[in-house]
Coordinates of C-alpha atoms and ligand atoms in Angstrom, one line a residue:
X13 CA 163.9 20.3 71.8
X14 CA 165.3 22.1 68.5
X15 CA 162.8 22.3 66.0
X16 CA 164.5 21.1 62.3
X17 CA 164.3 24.6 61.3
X18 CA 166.4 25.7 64.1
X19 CA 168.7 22.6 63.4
X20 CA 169.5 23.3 59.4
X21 CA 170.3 26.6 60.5
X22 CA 173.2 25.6 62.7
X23 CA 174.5 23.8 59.1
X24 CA 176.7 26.0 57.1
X25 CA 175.5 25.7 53.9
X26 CA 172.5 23.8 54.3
X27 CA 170.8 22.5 51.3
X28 CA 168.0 20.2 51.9
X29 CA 168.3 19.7 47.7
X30 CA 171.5 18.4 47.8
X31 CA 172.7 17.6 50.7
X32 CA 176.3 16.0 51.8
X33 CA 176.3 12.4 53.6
X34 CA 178.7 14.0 56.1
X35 CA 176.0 16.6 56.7
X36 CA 173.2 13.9 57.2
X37 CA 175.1 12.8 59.8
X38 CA 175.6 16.2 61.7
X39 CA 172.2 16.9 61.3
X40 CA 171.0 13.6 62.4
X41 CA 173.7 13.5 66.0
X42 CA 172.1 17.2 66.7
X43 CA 168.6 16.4 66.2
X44 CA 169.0 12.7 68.8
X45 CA 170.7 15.4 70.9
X46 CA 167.9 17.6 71.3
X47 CA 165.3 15.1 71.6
X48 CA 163.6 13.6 74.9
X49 CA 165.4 10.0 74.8
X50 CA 164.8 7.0 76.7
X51 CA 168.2 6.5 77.7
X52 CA 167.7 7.4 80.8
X53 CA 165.3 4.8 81.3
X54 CA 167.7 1.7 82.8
X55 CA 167.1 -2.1 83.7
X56 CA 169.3 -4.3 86.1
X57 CA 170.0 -7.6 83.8
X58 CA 171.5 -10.9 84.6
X59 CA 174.7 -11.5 82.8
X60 CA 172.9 -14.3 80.3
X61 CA 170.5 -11.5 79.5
X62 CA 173.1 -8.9 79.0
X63 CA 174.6 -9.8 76.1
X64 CA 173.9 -6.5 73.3
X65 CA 173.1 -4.1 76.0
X66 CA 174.2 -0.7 76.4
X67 CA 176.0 -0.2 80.1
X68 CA 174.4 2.2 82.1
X69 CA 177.1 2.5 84.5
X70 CA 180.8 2.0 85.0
X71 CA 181.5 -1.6 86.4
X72 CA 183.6 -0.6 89.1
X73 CA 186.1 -3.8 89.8
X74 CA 185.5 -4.8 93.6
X75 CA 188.8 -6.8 93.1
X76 CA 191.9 -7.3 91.9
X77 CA 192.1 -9.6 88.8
X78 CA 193.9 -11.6 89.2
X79 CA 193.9 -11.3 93.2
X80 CA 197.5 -12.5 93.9
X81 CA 200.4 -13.3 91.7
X82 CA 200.3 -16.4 90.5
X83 CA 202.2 -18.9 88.1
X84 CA 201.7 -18.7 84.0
X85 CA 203.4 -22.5 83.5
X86 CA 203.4 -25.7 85.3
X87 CA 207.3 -25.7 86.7
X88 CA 209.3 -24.5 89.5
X89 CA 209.3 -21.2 91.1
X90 CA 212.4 -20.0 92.7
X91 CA 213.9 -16.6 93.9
X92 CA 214.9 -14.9 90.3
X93 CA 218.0 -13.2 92.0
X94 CA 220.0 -16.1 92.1
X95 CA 219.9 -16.2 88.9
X96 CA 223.5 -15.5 87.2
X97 CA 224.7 -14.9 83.7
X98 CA 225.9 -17.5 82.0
X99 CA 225.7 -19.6 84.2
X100 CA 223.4 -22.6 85.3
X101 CA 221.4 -22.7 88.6
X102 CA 220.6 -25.5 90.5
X103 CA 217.9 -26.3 93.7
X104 CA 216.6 -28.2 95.9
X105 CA 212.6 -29.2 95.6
X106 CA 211.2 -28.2 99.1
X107 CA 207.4 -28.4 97.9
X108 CA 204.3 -28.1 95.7
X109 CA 201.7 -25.3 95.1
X110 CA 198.9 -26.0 93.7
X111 CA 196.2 -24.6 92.0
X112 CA 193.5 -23.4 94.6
X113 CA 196.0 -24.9 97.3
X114 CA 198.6 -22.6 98.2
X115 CA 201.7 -23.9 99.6
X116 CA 202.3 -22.1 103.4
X117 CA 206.2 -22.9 103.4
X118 CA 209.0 -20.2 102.7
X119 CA 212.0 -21.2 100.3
X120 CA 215.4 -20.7 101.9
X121 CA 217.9 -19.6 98.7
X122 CA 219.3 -22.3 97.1
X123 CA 215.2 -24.4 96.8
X124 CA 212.5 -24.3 94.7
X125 CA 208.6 -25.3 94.8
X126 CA 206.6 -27.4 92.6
X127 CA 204.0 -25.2 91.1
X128 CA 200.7 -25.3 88.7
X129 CA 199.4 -23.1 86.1
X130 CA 197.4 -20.5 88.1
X131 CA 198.9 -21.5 91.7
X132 CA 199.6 -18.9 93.6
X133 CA 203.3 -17.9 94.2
X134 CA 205.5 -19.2 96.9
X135 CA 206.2 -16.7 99.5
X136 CA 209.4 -14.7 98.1
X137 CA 209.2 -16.3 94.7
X138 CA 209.3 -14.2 91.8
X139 CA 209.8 -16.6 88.8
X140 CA 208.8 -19.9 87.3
X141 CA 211.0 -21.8 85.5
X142 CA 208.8 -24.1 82.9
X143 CA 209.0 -28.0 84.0
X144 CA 210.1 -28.9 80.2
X145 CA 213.2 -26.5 80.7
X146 CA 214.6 -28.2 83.9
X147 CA 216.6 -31.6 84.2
X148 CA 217.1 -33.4 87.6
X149 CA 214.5 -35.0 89.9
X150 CA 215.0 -34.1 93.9
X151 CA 217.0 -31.2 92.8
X152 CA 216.6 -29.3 89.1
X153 CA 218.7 -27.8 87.3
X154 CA 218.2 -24.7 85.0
X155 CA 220.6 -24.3 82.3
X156 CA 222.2 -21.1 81.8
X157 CA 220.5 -18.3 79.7
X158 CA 216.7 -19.8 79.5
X159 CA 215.4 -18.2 81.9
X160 CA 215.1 -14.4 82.9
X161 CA 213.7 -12.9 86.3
X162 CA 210.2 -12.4 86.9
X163 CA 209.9 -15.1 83.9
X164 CA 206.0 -17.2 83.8
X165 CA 204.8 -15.6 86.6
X166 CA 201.3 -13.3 86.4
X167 CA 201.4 -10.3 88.5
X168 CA 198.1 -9.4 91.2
X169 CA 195.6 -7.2 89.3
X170 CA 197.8 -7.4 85.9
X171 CA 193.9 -7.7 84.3
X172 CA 192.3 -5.5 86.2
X173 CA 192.9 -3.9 89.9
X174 CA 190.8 -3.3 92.6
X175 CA 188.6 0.3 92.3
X176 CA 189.3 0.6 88.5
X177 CA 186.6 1.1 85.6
X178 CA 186.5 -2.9 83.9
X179 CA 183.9 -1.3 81.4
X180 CA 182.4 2.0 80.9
X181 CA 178.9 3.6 80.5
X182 CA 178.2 3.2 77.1
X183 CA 179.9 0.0 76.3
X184 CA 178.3 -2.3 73.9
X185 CA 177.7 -5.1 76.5
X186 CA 179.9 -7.8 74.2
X187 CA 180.8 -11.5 74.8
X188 CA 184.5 -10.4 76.1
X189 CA 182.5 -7.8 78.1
X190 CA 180.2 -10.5 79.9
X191 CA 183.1 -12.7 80.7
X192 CA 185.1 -9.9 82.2
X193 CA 182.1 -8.8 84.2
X194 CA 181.7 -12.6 85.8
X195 CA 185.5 -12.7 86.4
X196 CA 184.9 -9.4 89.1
X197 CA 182.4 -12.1 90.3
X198 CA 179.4 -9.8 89.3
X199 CA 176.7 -11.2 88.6
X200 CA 173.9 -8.4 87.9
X201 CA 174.2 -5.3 85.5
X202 CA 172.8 -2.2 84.6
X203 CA 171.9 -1.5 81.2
X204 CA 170.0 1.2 79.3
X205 CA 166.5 -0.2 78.6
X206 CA 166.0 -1.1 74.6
X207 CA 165.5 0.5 72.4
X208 CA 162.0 1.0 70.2
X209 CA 162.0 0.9 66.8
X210 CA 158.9 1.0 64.9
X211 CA 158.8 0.4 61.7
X212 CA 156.2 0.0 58.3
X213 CA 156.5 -0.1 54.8
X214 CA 154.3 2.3 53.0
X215 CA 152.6 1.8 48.8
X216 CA 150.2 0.3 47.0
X217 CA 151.9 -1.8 45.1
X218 CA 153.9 -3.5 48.1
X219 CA 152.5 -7.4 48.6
X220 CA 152.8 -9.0 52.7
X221 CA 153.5 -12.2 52.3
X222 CA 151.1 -14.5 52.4
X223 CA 149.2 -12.7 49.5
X224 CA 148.8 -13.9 46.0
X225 CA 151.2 -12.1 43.5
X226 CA 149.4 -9.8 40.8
X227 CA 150.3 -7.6 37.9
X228 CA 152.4 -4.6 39.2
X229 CA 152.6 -5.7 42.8
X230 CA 155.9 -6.6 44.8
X231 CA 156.5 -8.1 48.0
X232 CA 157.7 -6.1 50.8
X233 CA 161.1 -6.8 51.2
X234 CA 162.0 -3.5 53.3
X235 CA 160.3 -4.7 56.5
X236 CA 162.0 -8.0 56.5
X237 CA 165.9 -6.0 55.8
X238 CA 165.0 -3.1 58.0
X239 CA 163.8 -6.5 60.9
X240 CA 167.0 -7.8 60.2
X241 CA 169.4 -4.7 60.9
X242 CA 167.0 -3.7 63.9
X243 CA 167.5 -7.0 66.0
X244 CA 171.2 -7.0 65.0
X245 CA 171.5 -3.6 66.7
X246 CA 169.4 -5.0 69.9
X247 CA 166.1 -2.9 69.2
X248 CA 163.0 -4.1 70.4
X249 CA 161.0 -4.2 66.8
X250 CA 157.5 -3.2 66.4
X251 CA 156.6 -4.2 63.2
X252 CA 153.2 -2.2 61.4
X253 CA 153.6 -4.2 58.4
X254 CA 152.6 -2.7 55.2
X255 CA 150.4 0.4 55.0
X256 CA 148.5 1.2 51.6
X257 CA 148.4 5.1 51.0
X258 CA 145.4 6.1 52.2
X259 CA 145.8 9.1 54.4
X260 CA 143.8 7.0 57.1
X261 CA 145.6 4.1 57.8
X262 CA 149.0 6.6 57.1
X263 CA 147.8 8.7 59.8
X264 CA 146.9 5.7 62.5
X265 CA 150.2 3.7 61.5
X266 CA 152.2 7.3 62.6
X267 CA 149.8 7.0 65.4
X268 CA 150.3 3.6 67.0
X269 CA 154.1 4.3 66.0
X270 CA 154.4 7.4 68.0
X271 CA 152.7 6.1 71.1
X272 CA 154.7 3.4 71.8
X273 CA 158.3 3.8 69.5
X274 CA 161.5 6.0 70.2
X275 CA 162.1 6.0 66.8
X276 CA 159.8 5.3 63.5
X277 CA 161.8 4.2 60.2
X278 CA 159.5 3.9 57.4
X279 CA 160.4 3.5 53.6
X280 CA 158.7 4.6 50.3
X281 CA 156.7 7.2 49.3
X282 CA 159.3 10.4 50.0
X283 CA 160.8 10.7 46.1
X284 CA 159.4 13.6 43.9
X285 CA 156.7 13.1 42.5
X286 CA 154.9 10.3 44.1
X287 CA 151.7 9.9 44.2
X288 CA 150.8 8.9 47.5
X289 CA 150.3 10.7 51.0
X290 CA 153.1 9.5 52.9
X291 CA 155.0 12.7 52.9
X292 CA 152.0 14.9 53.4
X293 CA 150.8 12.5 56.3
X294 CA 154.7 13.3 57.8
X295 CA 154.3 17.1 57.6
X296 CA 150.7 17.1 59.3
X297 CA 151.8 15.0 62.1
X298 CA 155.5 16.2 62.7
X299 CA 158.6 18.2 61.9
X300 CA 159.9 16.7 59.4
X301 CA 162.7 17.6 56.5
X302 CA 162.3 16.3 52.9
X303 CA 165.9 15.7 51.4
X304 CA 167.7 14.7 48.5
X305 CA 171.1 13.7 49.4
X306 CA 174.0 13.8 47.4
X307 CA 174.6 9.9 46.9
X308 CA 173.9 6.7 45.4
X309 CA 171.5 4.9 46.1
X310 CA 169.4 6.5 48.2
X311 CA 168.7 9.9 47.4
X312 CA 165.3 11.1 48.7
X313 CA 164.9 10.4 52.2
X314 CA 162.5 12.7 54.9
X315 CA 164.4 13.4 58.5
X316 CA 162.4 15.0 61.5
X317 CA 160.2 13.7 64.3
X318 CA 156.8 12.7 64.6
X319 CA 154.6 14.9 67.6
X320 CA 152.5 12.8 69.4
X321 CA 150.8 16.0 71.1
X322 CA 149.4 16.5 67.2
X323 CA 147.2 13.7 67.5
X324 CA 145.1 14.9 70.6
X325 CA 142.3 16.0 69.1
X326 CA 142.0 12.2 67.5
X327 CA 140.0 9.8 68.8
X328 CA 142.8 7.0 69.2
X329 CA 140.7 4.0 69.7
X330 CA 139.0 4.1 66.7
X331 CA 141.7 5.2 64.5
X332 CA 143.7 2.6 65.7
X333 CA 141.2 -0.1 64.8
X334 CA 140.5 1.2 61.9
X335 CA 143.8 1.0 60.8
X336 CA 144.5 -2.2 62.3
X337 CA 141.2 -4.1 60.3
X338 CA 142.0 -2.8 57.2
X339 CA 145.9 -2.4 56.8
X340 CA 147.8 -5.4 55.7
X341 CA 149.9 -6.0 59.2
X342 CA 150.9 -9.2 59.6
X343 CA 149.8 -10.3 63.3
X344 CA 152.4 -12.7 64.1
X345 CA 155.0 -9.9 63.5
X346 CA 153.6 -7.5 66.2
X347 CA 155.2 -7.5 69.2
X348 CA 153.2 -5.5 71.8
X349 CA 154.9 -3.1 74.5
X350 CA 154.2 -0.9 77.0
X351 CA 153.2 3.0 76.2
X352 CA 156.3 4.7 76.3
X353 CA 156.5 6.5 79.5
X354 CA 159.0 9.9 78.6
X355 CA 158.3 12.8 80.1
X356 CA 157.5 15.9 78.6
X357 CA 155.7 15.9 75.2
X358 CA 156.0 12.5 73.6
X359 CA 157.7 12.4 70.0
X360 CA 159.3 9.9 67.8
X361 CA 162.9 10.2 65.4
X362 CA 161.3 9.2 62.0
X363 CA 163.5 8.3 59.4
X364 CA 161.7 8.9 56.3
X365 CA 164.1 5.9 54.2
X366 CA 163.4 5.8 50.3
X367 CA 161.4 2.8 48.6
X368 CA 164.4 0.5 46.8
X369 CA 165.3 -2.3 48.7
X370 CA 168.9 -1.6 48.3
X371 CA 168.9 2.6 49.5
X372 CA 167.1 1.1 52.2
X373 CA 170.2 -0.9 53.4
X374 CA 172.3 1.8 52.3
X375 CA 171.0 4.7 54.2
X376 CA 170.0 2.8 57.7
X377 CA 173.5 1.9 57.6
X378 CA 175.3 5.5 56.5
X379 CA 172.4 7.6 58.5
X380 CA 170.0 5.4 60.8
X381 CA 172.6 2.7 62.6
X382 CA 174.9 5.8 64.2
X383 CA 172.0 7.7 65.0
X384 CA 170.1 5.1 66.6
X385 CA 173.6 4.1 68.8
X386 CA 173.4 7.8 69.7
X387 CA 170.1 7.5 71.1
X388 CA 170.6 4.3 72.9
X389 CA 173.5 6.1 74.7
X390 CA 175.9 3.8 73.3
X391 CA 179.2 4.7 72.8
X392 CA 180.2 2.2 70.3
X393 CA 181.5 4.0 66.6
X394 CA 181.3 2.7 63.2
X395 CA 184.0 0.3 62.1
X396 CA 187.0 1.8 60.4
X397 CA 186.4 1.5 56.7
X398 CA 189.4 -0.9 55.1
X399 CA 191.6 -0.4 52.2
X400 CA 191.1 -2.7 49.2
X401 CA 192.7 -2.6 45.7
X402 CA 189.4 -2.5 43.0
X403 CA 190.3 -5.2 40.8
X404 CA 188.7 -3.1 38.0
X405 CA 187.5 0.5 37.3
X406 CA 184.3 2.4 38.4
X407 CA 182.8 5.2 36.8
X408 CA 182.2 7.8 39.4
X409 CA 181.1 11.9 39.0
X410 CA 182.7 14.0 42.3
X411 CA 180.4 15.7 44.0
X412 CA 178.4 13.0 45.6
X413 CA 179.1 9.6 47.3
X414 CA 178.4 6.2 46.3
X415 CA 177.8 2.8 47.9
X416 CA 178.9 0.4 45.5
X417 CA 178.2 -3.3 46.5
X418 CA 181.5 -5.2 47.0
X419 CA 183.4 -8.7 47.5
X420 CA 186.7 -8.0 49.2
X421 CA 189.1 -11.1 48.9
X422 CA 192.5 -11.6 49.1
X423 CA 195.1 -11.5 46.0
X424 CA 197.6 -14.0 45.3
X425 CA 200.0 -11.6 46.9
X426 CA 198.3 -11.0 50.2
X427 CA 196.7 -7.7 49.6
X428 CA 193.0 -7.0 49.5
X429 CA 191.3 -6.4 46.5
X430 CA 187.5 -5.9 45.7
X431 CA 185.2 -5.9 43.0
X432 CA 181.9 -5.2 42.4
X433 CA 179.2 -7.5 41.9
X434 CA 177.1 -7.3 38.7
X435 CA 174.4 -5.0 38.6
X436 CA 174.4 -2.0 40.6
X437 CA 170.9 -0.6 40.6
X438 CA 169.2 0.4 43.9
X439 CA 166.8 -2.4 43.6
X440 CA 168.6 -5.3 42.9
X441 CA 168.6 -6.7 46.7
X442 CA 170.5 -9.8 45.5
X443 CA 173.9 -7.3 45.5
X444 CA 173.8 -6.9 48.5
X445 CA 173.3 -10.6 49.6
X446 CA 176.4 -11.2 47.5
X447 CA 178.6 -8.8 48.9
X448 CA 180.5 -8.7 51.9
X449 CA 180.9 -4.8 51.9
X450 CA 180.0 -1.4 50.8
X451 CA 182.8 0.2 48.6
X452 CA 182.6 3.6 49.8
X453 CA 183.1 6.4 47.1
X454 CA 183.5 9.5 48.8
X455 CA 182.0 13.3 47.7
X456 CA 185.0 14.2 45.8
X457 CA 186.0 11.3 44.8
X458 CA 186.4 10.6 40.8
X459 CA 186.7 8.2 39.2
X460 CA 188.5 4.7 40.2
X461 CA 191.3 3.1 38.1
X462 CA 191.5 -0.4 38.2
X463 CA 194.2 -1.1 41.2
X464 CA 193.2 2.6 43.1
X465 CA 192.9 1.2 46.2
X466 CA 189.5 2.2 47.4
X467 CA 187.7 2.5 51.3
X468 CA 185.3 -0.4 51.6
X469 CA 182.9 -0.8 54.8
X470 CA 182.7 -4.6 56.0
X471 CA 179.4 -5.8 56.9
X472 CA 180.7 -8.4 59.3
X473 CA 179.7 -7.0 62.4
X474 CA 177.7 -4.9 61.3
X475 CA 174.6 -6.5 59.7
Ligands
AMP526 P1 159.1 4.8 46.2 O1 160.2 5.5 46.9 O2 157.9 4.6 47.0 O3 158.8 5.6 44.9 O4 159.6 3.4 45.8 C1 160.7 3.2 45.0 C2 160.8 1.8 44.5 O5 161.0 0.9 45.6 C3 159.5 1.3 43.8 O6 159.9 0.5 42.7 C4 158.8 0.5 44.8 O7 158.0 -0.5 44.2 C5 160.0 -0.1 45.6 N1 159.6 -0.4 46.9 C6 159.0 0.5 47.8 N2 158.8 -0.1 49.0 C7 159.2 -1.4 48.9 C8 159.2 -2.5 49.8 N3 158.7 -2.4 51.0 N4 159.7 -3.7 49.3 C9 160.2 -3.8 48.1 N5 160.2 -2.8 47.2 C10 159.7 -1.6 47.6
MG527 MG1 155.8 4.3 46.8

């Protein structure tokens, strides 16, 4: 396990004070690769119970799909070499195939067979002419030119053959995944176990729900977004609710997070300046970087991993119930799970997200959604971003990247073009529930004329 010290070093250029999105990411894929993971930790799942999951293994194809050649069309199949240019071909109907009913006789040149969508070919019978193509009744006739050798007919193991990888290791297990799977006539799979994503929100000014509204106080939206994005991405969510900044309960909620989660994302409470003990509770109990990133929103954000071993002189039991009596957790949201059974010492990936609802979004999907793929061993990769015209300009200073919040549609003439919904400002969560994607301002990037065309990242699929 690198320590983050030894990880910033391998960075050219590091500068935890302003620090490119590009190398969050680097930093983030080297620290998940240098940490104990679970992924070695597997389950074999029904195909029903599949769906999401990160393969564990190839699924080798104990067949060939599909396992003989068969017809594409309801028609006649015939011996394609009699076919002649320009000129028509008649024969004699000798029999009918059938789907699931193969027919055992052998065409002599000159006849043809009945045949079914998905019946298997004739003995010797390379070609299906389509029944709507053919005139005649006891003997059919093809007109010249329609039809080609080899025409309507599907070849053995065209989908998949025998011995071949249908799916690899690290396949996001997907609904044209599971259907492939149960066409090899598998019916069981193994899969990486989930993943364990703990999460709270951290300030005294943040409301559960359920409690009555007073001067100065917001609800907690973060839990409910960060929820959202983590059962999306198949995580098994372990919800601490809200957690007022008293080093105490800060110190139990890292606890119970610890113990049982692979990773911890917590938000609030890591910008300059703030009064509260989140980011001194991080650097007692872990490794942990404190950022600013060059982008928009979202620029404070503290990176690093939470040691478990730093608790051991603490009395868990009653640090735990502490924290459970008095913190504002909301029960029904708990889901309890086993102790997390690693080997070696046990630590947590904490994302350290900032406090506005909208850097929240913006940062677990830039920094926390391709790390977390990394550590479930999948090898899925972030959408290409698309190309959309702006339909107007944006002010924008090189040198750091922005999410804007977008509506990509389509222009009169066919092209796509995006603009920005109203107010921009990191807190303003209703952006983001009008958009459909995150125009992507890159570092360099200046500013955008109206018709630039501009990279936008599409949240279908994604959240
Ligand atoms: P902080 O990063 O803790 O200074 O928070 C920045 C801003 O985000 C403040 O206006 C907070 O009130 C707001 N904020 C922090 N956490 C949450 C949350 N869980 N839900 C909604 N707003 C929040
Ligand atoms: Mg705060």
């Amino acid at each position: 396990m690198k320590t983050i010290a030894e990880i910033s070093a391998e960075l050219q250029g590091y500068d935890p004070q302003a620090l490119s999105c590009t190398d969050v990411n680097l930093f983030l894929s080297k620290l998940v690769e240098s940490s104990v993971l679970p992924a070695t930790a597997t389950e074999n799942l029904k195909l029903f119970d599949a769906l999401g999951r990160v393969l564990a293994e190839d699924i080798v194809s104990p067949i060939s799909v599909p396992p003989h050649d068969n017809s594409a069309m309801d028609g006649y199949a015939f011996d394609g070499s009699q076919l002649r240019a320009g000129e028509p071909l008649t024969l004699k109907l000798v029999g009918t195939a059938m789907a699931g009913q193969a027919w055992q006789g052998t065409a002599a040149p000159g006849e043809c067979v009945k045949i079914m969508t998905g019946a298997i070919m004739p003995r010797g019978l390379d070609t299906v002419v389509p029944q709507e193509f053919v005139t005649g009744g006891e003997s059919v006739t093809i007109a010249a030119g329609l039809i080609k050798r080899g025409d309507n007919r599907r070849l053995l193991g065209e989908d998949l053959l025998k011995g071949s990888a249908a799916l690899q290791k690290g396949e996001l297990f997907t609904p044209a995944a599971l259907g492939l799977t149960a066409s090899l006539g598998i019916e069981t799979v193994k899969v990486q176990r989930k993943l364990r994503v703990a999460y709270f929100s951290t300030g005294d000014e943040i409301l559960s729900l359920g409690e009555a509204p007073r001067e100065g106080a917001v609800y907690d939206s973060n839990r409910y977004t960060v929820f959202g994005l983590l059962t999306r991405m198949g995580c098994e969510v372990i919800d601490l609710g809200v957690v007022r900044d008293e080093p105490d309960l800060l110190e139990a909620a890292f606890l119970d997070a610890a113990e049982q989660a692979d990773a911890i994302i917590t938000s609030g409470g890591v910008s300059v300046g703030a009064a509260d003990y989140t980011k001194a509770m991080m650097n007692k109990l872990g490794d942990v970087a404190f950022w600013k990133i060059a982008m928009r929103p979202g620029r404070p954000m503290a990176v690093g991993r939470i040691l478990y071993d730093k608790y051991a002189s603490s009395p868990r039991e009653i640090i735990v119930n502490s924290y459970i009596n008095s913190s504002r957790r909301i029960s029904e949201n708990v889901v309890n799970v086993d102790v997390k059974s690693a080997s070696g010492p046990k630590s947590a990936i904490l994302f350290g997200l900032p406090g506005n609802p909208v850097a929240v979004m913006v940062t677990f999907l830039a920094f926390v959604r391709p790390a977390l793929l990394q550590m479930m061993g999948s090898t899925a990769t972030t959408p290409p971003l698309l190309k959309a015209k702006s339909a107007e300009a944006i002010r924008k200073k090189p040198g750091r990247t922005e999410y804007q919040r977008g509506i990509v549609s389509r222009a009169p003439n066919g092209s796509l073009q995006v603009r920005i919904t109203g107010n921009q400002g990191s807190g303003v969560l209703s952006s983001m529930v009008q958009a459909n994607g995150l125009i992507v301002l890159h570092h360099d990037q200046g500013n955008v004329g109206a018709g630039d065309e501009v990279d936008v990242m599409m949240f279908d699929g994604v959240i």
